[in-house]
Amino acid sequence: NSTALMSNINYFRKSMKFLYIVGDIASESAFKASSTYLQSQFEKAAQVAKEINIDGFLVDFEPSGSSSSLAQEYTSFLHSFQQVLSKDGIGIGCDIADWGILDYFSDYATADLNVYTSMTPTYYGKNLQQDKNYVIEELKYFKPATLRTGIGSMCSANSDWNYEWTQSSLTNFLNFLKYNVSVPSVDIWRADIDYSTDSTEKWFYQCLEDFTKN
């Protein structure tokens, strides 16, 4: 309930249809706790969501290792969290990617989450065919309405990352999402997230605006 968090929630609530808070899971030990303890924590999370007026949580777990058993434990955690939150109409999502355990799509699909948002490879525009193939693979497991294709922003300054998009390549990819595979939503990772000023390229905004038009 920090002042900064509440300020952001109040600001974005005015213009966003859905508002999720991202929460990081720093350790695999989170899945080792007793079911009774986890249940109580999930219920507390649901209460917090109602108190601060958000629509749900996006779980960000990025372990360095990769094993099917860890993926299964994570899936069980997500599903249990989802069951508690759904009782109060609160949503839950998770990050997925092409590395570690984050590509165990068949497992995470069984958790029946509201949102699955991609990180790599779709953050980057350097290999459009790879990005498109990744989305096609996602659609074998997830409903289009639950997918959020992650894209890294392009900035004129104050950026710690170069996601290698051009106006042409981004337009191409967004048109593919919209017209070829009917994925209706994207998530944007701000390349200048650590800076107070917005240095996003104007053409990047224009591409997104075009994507949202009917």
Short mmCIF file of C-alpha atoms in Angstrom, two decimals:
data_model
loop_
_atom_site.label_atom_id
_atom_site.label_comp_id
_atom_site.label_asym_id
_atom_site.label_seq_id
_atom_site.Cartn_x
_atom_site.Cartn_y
_atom_site.Cartn_z
CA ASN A 1 0.00 0.00 0.00
CA SER A 2 2.81 2.43 -0.77
CA THR A 3 1.99 5.97 -1.81
CA ALA A 4 3.66 5.47 -5.20
CA LEU A 5 1.70 2.29 -5.88
CA MET A 6 -1.63 3.87 -5.00
CA SER A 7 -0.80 6.91 -7.10
CA ASN A 8 -0.13 4.69 -10.11
CA ILE A 9 -3.32 2.68 -9.56
CA ASN A 10 -5.44 5.82 -9.31
CA TYR A 11 -3.83 7.29 -12.41
CA PHE A 12 -4.20 4.26 -14.64
CA ARG A 13 -7.63 3.26 -13.33
CA LYS A 14 -9.10 6.23 -15.19
CA SER A 15 -7.96 4.99 -18.60
CA MET A 16 -7.50 1.21 -18.34
CA LYS A 17 -10.18 -1.43 -18.76
CA PHE A 18 -8.22 -3.94 -16.68
CA LEU A 19 -5.49 -3.20 -14.16
CA TYR A 20 -3.17 -5.96 -12.95
CA ILE A 21 -0.23 -5.63 -10.54
CA VAL A 22 2.98 -7.51 -11.32
CA GLY A 23 4.42 -9.53 -8.46
CA ASP A 24 7.79 -11.26 -8.49
CA ILE A 25 8.39 -14.72 -7.02
CA ALA A 26 12.03 -14.63 -6.00
CA SER A 27 12.47 -18.17 -4.73
CA GLU A 28 11.30 -21.69 -5.46
CA SER A 29 10.67 -22.03 -1.73
CA ALA A 30 7.36 -20.26 -2.33
CA PHE A 31 6.01 -23.55 -3.66
CA LYS A 32 7.27 -25.59 -0.69
CA ALA A 33 5.03 -23.96 1.89
CA SER A 34 2.10 -25.87 3.37
CA SER A 35 -1.18 -25.79 1.49
CA THR A 36 -2.84 -24.20 4.53
CA TYR A 37 -0.32 -21.36 4.59
CA LEU A 38 -0.59 -20.77 0.83
CA GLN A 39 -4.37 -20.76 1.05
CA SER A 40 -4.24 -18.05 3.71
CA GLN A 41 -1.81 -15.97 1.62
CA PHE A 42 -3.98 -16.30 -1.48
CA GLU A 43 -6.99 -15.13 0.50
CA LYS A 44 -5.01 -12.14 1.79
CA ALA A 45 -4.03 -11.29 -1.78
CA ALA A 46 -7.68 -11.38 -2.81
CA GLN A 47 -8.56 -9.02 0.01
CA VAL A 48 -5.77 -6.62 -0.95
CA ALA A 49 -6.95 -6.62 -4.57
CA LYS A 50 -10.41 -5.56 -3.47
CA GLU A 51 -9.08 -2.93 -1.08
CA ILE A 52 -6.84 -1.20 -3.62
CA ASN A 53 -9.25 -1.66 -6.53
CA ILE A 54 -7.25 -3.74 -8.99
CA ASP A 55 -8.50 -6.45 -11.33
CA GLY A 56 -5.82 -9.03 -10.69
CA PHE A 57 -2.20 -10.10 -10.35
CA LEU A 58 0.46 -11.00 -12.90
CA VAL A 59 2.92 -13.51 -11.44
CA ASP A 60 6.53 -13.13 -12.60
CA PHE A 61 8.69 -16.18 -11.82
CA GLU A 62 12.00 -16.44 -13.66
CA PRO A 63 14.09 -19.30 -12.22
CA SER A 64 17.53 -19.99 -13.62
CA GLY A 65 17.03 -23.74 -13.70
CA SER A 66 14.74 -25.87 -15.83
CA SER A 67 12.98 -29.03 -14.81
CA SER A 68 9.59 -30.55 -15.46
CA SER A 69 9.04 -31.09 -11.73
CA LEU A 70 9.52 -27.39 -11.00
CA ALA A 71 7.16 -26.50 -13.84
CA GLN A 72 4.55 -28.81 -12.35
CA GLU A 73 4.97 -27.29 -8.89
CA TYR A 74 4.63 -23.82 -10.37
CA THR A 75 1.51 -24.87 -12.27
CA SER A 76 -0.03 -26.22 -9.08
CA PHE A 77 0.76 -22.94 -7.33
CA LEU A 78 -0.82 -20.89 -10.12
CA HIS A 79 -3.92 -23.07 -10.27
CA SER A 80 -4.46 -22.89 -6.51
CA PHE A 81 -4.01 -19.13 -6.60
CA GLN A 82 -6.47 -18.88 -9.49
CA GLN A 83 -9.12 -20.91 -7.67
CA VAL A 84 -9.04 -18.58 -4.66
CA LEU A 85 -8.99 -15.35 -6.66
CA SER A 86 -11.74 -16.40 -9.05
CA LYS A 87 -14.21 -16.68 -6.18
CA ASP A 88 -14.02 -12.89 -5.89
CA GLY A 89 -13.85 -12.25 -9.63
CA ILE A 90 -10.15 -11.38 -9.46
CA GLY A 91 -7.90 -12.34 -12.35
CA ILE A 92 -4.44 -13.87 -12.46
CA GLY A 93 -1.80 -14.21 -15.15
CA CYS A 94 1.80 -15.28 -15.55
CA ASP A 95 4.82 -14.54 -17.70
CA ILE A 96 5.90 -17.08 -20.29
CA ALA A 97 8.97 -17.18 -22.53
CA ASP A 98 11.18 -19.44 -24.64
CA TRP A 99 13.68 -20.35 -21.92
CA GLY A 100 13.93 -22.22 -18.61
CA ILE A 101 10.63 -23.59 -17.37
CA LEU A 102 8.66 -20.72 -18.90
CA ASP A 103 7.95 -22.65 -22.11
CA TYR A 104 6.06 -25.52 -20.44
CA PHE A 105 2.88 -24.35 -22.14
CA SER A 106 1.01 -27.62 -21.78
CA ASP A 107 1.39 -27.40 -17.99
CA TYR A 108 0.49 -23.74 -17.57
CA ALA A 109 -2.56 -24.05 -19.80
CA THR A 110 -4.08 -26.41 -17.22
CA ALA A 111 -3.88 -23.65 -14.58
CA ASP A 112 -6.66 -21.89 -16.53
CA LEU A 113 -5.35 -18.36 -15.99
CA ASN A 114 -6.87 -15.15 -17.33
CA VAL A 115 -3.63 -13.90 -18.88
CA TYR A 116 -0.46 -15.39 -20.35
CA THR A 117 2.01 -12.70 -21.38
CA SER A 118 5.19 -13.41 -23.34
CA MET A 119 8.65 -12.03 -22.78
CA THR A 120 11.40 -13.34 -25.07
CA PRO A 121 11.47 -13.82 -27.97
CA THR A 122 8.61 -11.41 -28.77
CA TYR A 123 10.15 -8.50 -26.85
CA TYR A 124 12.63 -8.24 -29.72
CA GLY A 125 12.04 -7.30 -33.34
CA LYS A 126 15.28 -8.68 -34.73
CA ASN A 127 13.74 -11.95 -35.96
CA LEU A 128 10.10 -11.56 -37.01
CA GLN A 129 9.70 -15.11 -38.19
CA GLN A 130 10.86 -16.42 -34.82
CA ASP A 131 8.37 -14.13 -33.08
CA LYS A 132 5.53 -15.28 -35.33
CA ASN A 133 6.40 -18.95 -34.90
CA TYR A 134 6.43 -18.47 -31.14
CA VAL A 135 2.92 -16.99 -31.16
CA ILE A 136 1.69 -19.82 -33.38
CA GLU A 137 3.11 -22.30 -30.86
CA GLU A 138 1.40 -20.48 -27.98
CA LEU A 139 -1.94 -20.77 -29.74
CA LYS A 140 -1.71 -24.55 -29.68
CA TYR A 141 -2.24 -24.32 -25.91
CA PHE A 142 -3.82 -20.97 -25.03
CA LYS A 143 -6.97 -19.19 -26.18
CA PRO A 144 -6.24 -16.01 -28.17
CA ALA A 145 -8.23 -13.89 -25.72
CA THR A 146 -5.89 -14.91 -22.87
CA LEU A 147 -2.67 -14.09 -24.73
CA ARG A 148 -0.75 -10.85 -24.31
CA THR A 149 2.18 -10.62 -26.69
CA GLY A 150 5.02 -8.82 -24.95
CA ILE A 151 6.87 -6.18 -26.98
CA GLY A 152 9.80 -4.05 -25.86
CA SER A 153 9.46 -0.33 -26.54
CA MET A 154 11.83 1.72 -28.65
CA CYS A 155 13.18 4.93 -27.13
CA SER A 156 15.11 7.94 -28.37
CA ALA A 157 17.04 8.24 -25.09
CA ASN A 158 17.32 6.89 -21.53
CA SER A 159 17.06 3.25 -22.56
CA ASP A 160 18.97 0.33 -21.09
CA TRP A 161 17.76 -2.04 -23.79
CA ASN A 162 17.55 -2.00 -27.57
CA TYR A 163 14.68 -4.20 -28.69
CA GLU A 164 15.57 -3.71 -32.35
CA TRP A 165 12.15 -2.76 -33.71
CA THR A 166 11.62 -0.47 -36.66
CA GLN A 167 8.33 1.11 -37.63
CA SER A 168 8.09 -1.31 -40.53
CA SER A 169 8.87 -4.47 -38.57
CA LEU A 170 6.54 -3.53 -35.70
CA THR A 171 3.70 -2.78 -38.09
CA ASN A 172 4.30 -6.12 -39.78
CA PHE A 173 4.20 -8.02 -36.49
CA LEU A 174 1.16 -6.21 -35.11
CA ASN A 175 -0.73 -6.83 -38.35
CA PHE A 176 0.17 -10.51 -38.07
CA LEU A 177 -1.26 -10.62 -34.54
CA LYS A 178 -4.40 -8.77 -35.51
CA TYR A 179 -5.25 -10.23 -38.91
CA ASN A 180 -3.47 -13.58 -39.16
CA VAL A 181 -3.87 -15.13 -35.71
CA SER A 182 -6.49 -12.89 -34.03
CA VAL A 183 -4.48 -12.18 -30.89
CA PRO A 184 -6.19 -9.03 -29.61
CA SER A 185 -3.76 -7.69 -27.01
CA VAL A 186 -0.13 -6.76 -26.50
CA ASP A 187 1.86 -5.87 -23.38
CA ILE A 188 4.59 -3.26 -23.59
CA TRP A 189 7.82 -3.47 -21.61
CA ARG A 190 9.16 0.07 -21.25
CA ALA A 191 12.81 0.15 -22.27
CA ASP A 192 13.16 3.37 -20.25
CA ILE A 193 11.38 1.99 -17.19
CA ASP A 194 14.16 3.13 -14.85
CA TYR A 195 13.80 6.77 -15.88
CA SER A 196 11.14 9.29 -14.92
CA THR A 197 10.76 10.77 -18.40
CA ASP A 198 9.09 9.06 -21.33
CA SER A 199 11.42 8.84 -24.33
CA THR A 200 9.33 6.42 -26.38
CA GLU A 201 9.59 7.02 -30.12
CA LYS A 202 6.49 8.68 -31.58
CA TRP A 203 6.27 6.09 -34.35
CA PHE A 204 6.08 3.35 -31.70
CA TYR A 205 2.96 4.95 -30.23
CA GLN A 206 1.50 5.35 -33.72
CA CYS A 207 1.93 1.63 -34.43
CA LEU A 208 0.13 0.76 -31.21
CA GLU A 209 -2.66 3.21 -31.94
CA ASP A 210 -3.16 1.66 -35.38
CA PHE A 211 -3.25 -1.81 -33.80
CA THR A 212 -6.09 -0.82 -31.46
CA LYS A 213 -8.29 0.57 -34.23
CA ASN A 214 -11.13 -1.59 -35.50
#
